[in-house]
Short mmCIF file of N, CA, C and O in Angstrom, two decimals:
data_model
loop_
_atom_site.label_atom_id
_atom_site.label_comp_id
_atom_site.label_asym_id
_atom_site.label_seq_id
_atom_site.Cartn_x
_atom_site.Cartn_y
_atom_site.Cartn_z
N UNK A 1 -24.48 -8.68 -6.95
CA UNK A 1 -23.28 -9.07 -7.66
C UNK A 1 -22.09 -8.17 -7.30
O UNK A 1 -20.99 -8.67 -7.05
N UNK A 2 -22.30 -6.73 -7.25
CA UNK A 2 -21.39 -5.98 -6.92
C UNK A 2 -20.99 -6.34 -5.25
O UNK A 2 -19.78 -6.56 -5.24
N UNK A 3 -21.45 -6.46 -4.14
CA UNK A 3 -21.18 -6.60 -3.27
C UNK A 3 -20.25 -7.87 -3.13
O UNK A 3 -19.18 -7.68 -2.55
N UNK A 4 -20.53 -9.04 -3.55
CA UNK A 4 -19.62 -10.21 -3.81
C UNK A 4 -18.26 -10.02 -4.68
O UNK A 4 -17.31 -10.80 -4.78
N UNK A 5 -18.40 -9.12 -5.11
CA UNK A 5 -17.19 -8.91 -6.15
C UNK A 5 -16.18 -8.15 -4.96
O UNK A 5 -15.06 -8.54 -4.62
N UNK A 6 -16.90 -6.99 -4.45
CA UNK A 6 -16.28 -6.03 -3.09
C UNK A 6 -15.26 -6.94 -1.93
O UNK A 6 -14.17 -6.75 -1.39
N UNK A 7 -16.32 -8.01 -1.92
CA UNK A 7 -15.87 -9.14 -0.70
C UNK A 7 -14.80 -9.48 -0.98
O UNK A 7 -13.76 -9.51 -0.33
N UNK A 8 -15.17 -9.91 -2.53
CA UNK A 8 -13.58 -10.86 -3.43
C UNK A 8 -12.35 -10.11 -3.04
O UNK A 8 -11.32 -10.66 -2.64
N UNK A 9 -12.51 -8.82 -3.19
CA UNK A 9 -11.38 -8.22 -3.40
C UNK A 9 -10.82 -7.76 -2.36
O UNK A 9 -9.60 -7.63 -2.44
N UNK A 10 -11.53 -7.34 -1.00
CA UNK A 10 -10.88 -7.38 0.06
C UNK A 10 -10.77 -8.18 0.77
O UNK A 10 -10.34 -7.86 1.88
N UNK A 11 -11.12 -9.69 0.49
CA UNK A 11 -10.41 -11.15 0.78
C UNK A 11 -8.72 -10.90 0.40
O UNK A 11 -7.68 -10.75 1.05
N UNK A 12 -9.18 -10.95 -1.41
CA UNK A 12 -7.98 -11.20 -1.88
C UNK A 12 -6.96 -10.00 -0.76
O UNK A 12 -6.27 -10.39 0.18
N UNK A 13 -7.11 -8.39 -1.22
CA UNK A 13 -6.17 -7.43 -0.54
C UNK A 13 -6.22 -8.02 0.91
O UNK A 13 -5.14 -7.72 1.42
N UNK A 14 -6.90 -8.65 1.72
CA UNK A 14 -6.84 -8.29 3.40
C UNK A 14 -5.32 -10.17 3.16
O UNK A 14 -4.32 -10.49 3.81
N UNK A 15 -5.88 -10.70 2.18
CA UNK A 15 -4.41 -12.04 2.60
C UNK A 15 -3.17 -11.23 2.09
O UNK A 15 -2.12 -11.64 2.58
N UNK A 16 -3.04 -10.21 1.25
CA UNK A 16 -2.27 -10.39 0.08
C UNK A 16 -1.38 -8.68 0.77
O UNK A 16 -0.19 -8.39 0.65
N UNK A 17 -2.38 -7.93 1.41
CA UNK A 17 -1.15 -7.12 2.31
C UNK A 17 -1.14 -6.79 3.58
O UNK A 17 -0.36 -6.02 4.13
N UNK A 18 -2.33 -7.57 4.21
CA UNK A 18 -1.95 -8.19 5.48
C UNK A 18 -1.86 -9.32 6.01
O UNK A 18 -1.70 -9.44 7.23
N UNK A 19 -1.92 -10.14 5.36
CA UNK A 19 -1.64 -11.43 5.97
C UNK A 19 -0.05 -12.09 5.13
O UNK A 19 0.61 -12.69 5.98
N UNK A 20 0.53 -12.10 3.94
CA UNK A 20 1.14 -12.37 3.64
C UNK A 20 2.66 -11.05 3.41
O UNK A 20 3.83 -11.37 3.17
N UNK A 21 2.16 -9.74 3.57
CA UNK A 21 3.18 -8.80 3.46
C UNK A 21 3.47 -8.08 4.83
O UNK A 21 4.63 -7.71 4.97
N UNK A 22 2.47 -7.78 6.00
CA UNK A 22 2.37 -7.15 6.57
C UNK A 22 3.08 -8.06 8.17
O UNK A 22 2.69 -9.01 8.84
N UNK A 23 4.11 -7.27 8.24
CA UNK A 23 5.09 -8.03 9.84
C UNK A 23 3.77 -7.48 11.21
O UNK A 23 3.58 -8.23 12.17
N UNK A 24 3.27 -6.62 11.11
CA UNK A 24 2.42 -6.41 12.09
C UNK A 24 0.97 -7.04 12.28
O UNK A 24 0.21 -6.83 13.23
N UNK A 25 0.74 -7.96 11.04
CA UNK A 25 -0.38 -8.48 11.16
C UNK A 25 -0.63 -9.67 12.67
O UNK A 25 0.39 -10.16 13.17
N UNK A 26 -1.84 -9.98 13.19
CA UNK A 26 -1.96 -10.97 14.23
C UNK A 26 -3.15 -11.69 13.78
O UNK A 26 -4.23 -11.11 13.80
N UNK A 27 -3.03 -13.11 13.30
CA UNK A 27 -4.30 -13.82 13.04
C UNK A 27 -4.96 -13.44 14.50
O UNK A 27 -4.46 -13.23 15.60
N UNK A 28 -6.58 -13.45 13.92
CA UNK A 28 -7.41 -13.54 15.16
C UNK A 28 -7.73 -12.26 15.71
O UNK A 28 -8.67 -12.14 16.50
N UNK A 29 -6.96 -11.22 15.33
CA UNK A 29 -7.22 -10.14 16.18
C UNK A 29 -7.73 -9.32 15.02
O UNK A 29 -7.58 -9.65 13.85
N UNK A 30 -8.49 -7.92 15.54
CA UNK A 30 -9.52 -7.39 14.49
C UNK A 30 -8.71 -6.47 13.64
O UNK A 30 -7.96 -5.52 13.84
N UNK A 31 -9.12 -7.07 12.74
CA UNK A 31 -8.17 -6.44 11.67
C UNK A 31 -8.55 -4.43 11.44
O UNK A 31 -9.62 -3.83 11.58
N UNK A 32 -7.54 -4.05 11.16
CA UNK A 32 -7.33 -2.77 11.15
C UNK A 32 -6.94 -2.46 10.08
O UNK A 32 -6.12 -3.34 9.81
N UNK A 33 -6.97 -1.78 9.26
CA UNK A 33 -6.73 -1.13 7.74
C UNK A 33 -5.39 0.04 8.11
O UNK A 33 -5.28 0.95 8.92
N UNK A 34 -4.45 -0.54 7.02
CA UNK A 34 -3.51 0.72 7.41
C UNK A 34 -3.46 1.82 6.15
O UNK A 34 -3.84 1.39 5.06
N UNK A 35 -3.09 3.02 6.24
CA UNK A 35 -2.60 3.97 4.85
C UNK A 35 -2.80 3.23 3.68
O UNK A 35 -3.58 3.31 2.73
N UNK A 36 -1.58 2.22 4.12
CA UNK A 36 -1.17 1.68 2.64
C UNK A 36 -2.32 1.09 2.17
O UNK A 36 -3.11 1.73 1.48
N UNK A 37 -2.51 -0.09 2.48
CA UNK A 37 -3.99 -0.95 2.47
C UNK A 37 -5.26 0.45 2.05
O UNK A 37 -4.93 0.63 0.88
N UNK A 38 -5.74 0.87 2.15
CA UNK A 38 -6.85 2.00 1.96
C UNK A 38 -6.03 2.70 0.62
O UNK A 38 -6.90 2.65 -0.24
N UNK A 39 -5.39 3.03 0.29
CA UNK A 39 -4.47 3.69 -0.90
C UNK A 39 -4.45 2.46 -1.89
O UNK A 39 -5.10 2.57 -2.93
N UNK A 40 -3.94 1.60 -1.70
CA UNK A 40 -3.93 0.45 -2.85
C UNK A 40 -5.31 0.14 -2.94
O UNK A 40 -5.69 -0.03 -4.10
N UNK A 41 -6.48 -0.02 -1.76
CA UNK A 41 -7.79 -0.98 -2.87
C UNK A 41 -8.46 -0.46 -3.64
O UNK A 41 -9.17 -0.96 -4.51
N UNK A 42 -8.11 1.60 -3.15
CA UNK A 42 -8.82 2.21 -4.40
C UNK A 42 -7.93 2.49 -5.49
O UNK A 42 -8.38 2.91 -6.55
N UNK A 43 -6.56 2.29 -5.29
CA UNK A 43 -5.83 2.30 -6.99
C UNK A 43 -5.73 1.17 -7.46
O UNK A 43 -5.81 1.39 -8.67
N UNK A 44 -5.61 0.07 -7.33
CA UNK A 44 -5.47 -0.93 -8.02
C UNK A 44 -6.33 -2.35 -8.18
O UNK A 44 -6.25 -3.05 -7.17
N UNK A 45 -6.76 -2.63 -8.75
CA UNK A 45 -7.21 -4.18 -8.84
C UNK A 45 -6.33 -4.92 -8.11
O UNK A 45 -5.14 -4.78 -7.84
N UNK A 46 -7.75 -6.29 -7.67
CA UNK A 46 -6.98 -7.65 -7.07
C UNK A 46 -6.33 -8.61 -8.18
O UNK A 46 -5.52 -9.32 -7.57
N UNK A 47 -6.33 -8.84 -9.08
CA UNK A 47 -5.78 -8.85 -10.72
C UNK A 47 -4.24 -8.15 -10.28
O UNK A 47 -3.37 -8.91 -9.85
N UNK A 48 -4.04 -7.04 -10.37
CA UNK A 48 -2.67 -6.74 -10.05
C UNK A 48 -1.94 -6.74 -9.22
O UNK A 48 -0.71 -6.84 -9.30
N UNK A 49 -2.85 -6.59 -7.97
CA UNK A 49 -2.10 -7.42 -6.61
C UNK A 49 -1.48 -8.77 -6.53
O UNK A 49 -0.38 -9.12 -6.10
N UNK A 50 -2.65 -9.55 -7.16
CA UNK A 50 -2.07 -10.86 -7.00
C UNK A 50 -0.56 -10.97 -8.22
O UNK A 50 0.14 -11.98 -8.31
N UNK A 51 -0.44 -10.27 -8.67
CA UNK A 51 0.97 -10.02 -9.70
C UNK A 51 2.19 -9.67 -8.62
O UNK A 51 3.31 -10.17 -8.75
N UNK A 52 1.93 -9.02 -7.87
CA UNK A 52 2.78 -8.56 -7.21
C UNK A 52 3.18 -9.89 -6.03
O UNK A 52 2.55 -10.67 -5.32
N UNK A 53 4.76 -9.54 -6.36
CA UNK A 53 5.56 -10.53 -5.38
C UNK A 53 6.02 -10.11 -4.23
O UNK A 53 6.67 -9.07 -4.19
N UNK A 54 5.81 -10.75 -3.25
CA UNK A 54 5.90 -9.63 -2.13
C UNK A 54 6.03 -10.71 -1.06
O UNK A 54 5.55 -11.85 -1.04
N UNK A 55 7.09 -9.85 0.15
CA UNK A 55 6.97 -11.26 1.67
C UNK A 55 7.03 -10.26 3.06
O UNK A 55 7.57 -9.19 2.81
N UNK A 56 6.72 -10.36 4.01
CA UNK A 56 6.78 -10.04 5.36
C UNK A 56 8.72 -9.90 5.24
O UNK A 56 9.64 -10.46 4.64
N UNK A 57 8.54 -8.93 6.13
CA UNK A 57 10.57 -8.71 6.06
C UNK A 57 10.75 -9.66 7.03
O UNK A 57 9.73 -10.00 7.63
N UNK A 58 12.09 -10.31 7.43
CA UNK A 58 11.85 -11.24 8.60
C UNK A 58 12.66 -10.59 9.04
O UNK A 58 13.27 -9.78 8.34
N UNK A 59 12.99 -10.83 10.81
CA UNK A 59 13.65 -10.11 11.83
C UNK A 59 15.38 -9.76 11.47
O UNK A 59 15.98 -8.80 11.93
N UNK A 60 16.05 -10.95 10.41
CA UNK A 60 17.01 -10.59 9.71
C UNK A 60 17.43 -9.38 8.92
O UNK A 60 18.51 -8.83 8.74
N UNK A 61 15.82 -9.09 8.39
CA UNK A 61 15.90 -7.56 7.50
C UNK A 61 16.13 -6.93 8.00
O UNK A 61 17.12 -6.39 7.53
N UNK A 62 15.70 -6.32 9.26
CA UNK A 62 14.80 -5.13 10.03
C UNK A 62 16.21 -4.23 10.25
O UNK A 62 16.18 -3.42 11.17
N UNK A 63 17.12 -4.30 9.66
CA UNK A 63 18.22 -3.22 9.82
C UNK A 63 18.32 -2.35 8.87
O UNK A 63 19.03 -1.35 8.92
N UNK A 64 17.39 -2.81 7.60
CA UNK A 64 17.75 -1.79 6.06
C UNK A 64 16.79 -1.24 5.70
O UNK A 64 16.56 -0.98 4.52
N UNK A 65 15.91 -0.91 6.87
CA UNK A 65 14.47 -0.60 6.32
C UNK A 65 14.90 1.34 6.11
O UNK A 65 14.01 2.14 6.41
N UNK A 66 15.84 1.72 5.74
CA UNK A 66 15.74 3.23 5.07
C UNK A 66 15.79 3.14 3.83
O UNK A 66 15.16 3.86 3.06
N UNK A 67 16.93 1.78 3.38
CA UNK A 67 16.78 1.69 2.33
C UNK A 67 15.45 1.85 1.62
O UNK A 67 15.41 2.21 0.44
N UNK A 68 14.42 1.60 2.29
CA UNK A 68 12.92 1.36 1.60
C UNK A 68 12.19 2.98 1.67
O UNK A 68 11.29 3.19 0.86
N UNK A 69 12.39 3.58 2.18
CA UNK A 69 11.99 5.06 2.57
C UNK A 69 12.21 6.03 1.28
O UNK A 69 13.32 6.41 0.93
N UNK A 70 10.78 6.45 0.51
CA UNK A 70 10.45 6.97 -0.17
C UNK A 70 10.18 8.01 0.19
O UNK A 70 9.00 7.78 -0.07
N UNK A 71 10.15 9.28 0.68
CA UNK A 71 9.02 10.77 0.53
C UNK A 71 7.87 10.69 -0.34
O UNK A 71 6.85 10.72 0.34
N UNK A 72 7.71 10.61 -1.24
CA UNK A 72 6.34 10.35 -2.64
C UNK A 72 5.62 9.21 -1.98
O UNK A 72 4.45 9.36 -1.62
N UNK A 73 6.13 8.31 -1.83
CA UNK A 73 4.90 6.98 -1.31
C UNK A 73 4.62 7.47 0.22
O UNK A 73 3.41 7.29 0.34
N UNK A 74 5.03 7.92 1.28
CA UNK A 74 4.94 8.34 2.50
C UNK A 74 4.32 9.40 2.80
O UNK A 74 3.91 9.65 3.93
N UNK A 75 4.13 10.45 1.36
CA UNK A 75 3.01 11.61 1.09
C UNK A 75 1.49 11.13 1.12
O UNK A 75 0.58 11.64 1.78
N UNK A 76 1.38 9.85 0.10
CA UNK A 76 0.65 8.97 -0.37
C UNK A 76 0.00 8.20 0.59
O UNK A 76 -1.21 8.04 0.39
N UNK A 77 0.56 7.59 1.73
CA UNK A 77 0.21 6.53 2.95
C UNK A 77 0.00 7.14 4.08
O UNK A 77 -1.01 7.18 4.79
N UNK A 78 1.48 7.82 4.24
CA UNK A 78 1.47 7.32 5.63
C UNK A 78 0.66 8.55 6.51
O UNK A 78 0.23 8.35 7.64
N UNK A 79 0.51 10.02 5.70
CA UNK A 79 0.21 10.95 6.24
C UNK A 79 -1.34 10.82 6.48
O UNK A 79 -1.85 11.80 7.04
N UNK A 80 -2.08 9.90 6.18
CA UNK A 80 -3.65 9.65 6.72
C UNK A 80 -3.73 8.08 7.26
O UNK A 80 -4.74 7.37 7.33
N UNK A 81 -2.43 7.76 7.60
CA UNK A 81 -2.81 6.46 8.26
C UNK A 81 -3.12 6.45 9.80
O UNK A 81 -2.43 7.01 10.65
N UNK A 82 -4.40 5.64 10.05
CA UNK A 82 -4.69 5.88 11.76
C UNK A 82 -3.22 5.34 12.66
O UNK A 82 -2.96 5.79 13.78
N UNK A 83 -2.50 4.50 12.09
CA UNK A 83 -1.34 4.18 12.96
C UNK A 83 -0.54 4.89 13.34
O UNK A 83 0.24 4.67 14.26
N UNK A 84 -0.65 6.09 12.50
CA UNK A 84 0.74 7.31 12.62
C UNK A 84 0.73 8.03 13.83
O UNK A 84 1.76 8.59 14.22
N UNK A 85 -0.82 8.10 14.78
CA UNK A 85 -1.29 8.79 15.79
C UNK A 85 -0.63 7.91 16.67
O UNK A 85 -0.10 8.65 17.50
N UNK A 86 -0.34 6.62 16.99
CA UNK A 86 0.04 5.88 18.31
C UNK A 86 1.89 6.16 17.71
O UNK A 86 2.80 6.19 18.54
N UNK A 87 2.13 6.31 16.41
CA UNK A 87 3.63 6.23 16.46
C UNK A 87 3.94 5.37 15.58
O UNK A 87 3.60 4.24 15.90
N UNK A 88 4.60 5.48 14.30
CA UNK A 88 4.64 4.71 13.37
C UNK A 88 6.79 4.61 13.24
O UNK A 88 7.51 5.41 12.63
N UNK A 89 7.24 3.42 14.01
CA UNK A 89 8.58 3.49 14.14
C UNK A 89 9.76 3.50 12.76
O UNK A 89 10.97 3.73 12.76
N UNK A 90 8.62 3.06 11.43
CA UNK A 90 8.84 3.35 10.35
C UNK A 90 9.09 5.05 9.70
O UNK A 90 10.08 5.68 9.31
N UNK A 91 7.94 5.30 9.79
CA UNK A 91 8.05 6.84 9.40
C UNK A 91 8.37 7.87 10.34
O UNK A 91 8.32 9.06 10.02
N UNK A 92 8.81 7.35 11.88
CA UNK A 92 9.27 8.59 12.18
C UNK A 92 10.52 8.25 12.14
O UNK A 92 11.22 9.26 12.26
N UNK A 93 11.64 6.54 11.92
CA UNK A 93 13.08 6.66 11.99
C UNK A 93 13.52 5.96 11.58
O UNK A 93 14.75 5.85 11.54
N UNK A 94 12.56 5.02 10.99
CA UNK A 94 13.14 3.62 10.30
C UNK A 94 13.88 2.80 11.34
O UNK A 94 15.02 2.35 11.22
N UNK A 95 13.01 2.66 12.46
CA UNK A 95 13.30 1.75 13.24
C UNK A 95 12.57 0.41 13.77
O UNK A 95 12.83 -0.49 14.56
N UNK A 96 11.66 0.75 13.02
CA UNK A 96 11.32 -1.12 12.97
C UNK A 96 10.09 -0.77 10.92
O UNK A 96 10.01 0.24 10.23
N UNK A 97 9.64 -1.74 10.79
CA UNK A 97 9.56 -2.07 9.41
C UNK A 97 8.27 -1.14 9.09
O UNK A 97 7.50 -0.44 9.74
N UNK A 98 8.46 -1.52 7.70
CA UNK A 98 7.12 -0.53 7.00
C UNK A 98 5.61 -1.82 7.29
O UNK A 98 5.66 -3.04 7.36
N UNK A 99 4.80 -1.19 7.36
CA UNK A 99 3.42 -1.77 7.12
C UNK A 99 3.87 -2.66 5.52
O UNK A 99 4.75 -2.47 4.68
N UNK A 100 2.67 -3.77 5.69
CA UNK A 100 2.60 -4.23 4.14
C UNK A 100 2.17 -3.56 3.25
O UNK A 100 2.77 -3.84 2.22
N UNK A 101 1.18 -2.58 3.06
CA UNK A 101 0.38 -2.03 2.07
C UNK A 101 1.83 -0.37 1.86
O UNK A 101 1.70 0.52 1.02
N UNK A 102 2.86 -0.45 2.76
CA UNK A 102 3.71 0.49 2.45
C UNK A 102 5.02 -0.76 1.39
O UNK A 102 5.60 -0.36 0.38
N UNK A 103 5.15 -1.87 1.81
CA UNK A 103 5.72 -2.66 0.76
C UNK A 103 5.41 -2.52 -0.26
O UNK A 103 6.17 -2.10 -1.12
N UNK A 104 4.08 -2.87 -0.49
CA UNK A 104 3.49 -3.06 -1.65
C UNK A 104 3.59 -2.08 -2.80
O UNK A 104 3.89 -2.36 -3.96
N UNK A 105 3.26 -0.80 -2.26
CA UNK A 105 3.03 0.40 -2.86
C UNK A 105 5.07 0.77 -3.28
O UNK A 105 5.58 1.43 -4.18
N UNK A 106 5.74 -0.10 -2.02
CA UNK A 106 7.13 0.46 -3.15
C UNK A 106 7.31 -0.50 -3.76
O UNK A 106 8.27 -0.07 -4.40
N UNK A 107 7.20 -1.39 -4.09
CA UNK A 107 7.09 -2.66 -4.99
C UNK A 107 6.87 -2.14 -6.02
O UNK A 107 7.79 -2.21 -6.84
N UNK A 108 5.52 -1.38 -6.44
CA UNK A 108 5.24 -1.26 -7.90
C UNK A 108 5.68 0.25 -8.47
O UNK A 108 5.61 0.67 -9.62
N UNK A 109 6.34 1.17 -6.84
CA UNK A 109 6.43 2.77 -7.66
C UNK A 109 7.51 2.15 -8.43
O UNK A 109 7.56 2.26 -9.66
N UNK A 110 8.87 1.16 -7.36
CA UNK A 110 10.37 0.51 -7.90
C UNK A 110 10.30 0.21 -9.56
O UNK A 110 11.19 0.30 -10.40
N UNK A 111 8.93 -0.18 -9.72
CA UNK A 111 9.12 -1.40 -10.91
C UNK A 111 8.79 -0.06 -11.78
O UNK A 111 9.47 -0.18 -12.79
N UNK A 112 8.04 1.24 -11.86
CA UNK A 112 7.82 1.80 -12.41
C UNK A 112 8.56 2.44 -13.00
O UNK A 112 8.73 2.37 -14.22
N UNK A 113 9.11 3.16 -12.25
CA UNK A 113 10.98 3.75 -12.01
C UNK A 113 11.83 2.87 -12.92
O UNK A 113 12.45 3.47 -13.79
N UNK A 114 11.93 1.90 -12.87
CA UNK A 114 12.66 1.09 -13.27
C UNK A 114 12.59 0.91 -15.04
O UNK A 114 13.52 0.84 -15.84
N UNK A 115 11.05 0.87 -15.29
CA UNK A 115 10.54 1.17 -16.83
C UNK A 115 11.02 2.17 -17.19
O UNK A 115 11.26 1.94 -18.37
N UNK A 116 11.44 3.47 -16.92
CA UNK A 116 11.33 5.26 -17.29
C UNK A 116 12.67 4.81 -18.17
O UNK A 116 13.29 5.65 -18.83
#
């Protein structure tokens, strides 16, 4: 039972911040876990993911991505993500977009912030 429940939930997380949030995702090709993704499935339920509203930035965005640049969530992600070793154009200049599971994670610090 526990193992089916495991599945559920990294179904749900693998559509929900890489397939529907994540600009670097490629159907078909083997999926890879980023920071963010590994940080969210052990803090949060698929219950609260699926709460969260969230979209792939489209090539229109890709100029305001500092705006999105946290220090606290980038402590949190990006410093044990395997992507950071080939070069992550996000965290070293904000020159092309954040991972999805780095959306995600400012999605809900924003909304938190926003409660205080």
């Amino acid at each position: 039972m526990a193992r089916r429940r495991d599945k559920v939930k990294e179904e749900v997380f693998t559509r929900r911040v890489c397939k529907d949030a994540c600009a670097f995702y490629k159907p078909g090709k083997k999926e890879e876990r980023c920071g963010g993704y590994a940080f969210l499935i052990r803090h949060i339920t698929a219950g609260e993911l699926r709460g969260v509203r969230v979209r792939k930035l489209a090539e229109s965005d890709f100029s305001g991505y500092a705006r999105l640049r946290l220090p606290d969530i980038e402590a949190l992600l990006c410093g044990s993500c395997d992507f950071r070793i080939d070069g992550c154009d996000f965290a070293e200049n904000c020159s092309g977009p954040p991972c999805g599971g780095y959306l995600i994670t400012h999605r809900f610090w924003t909304n938190l912030e926003s409660q205080d």
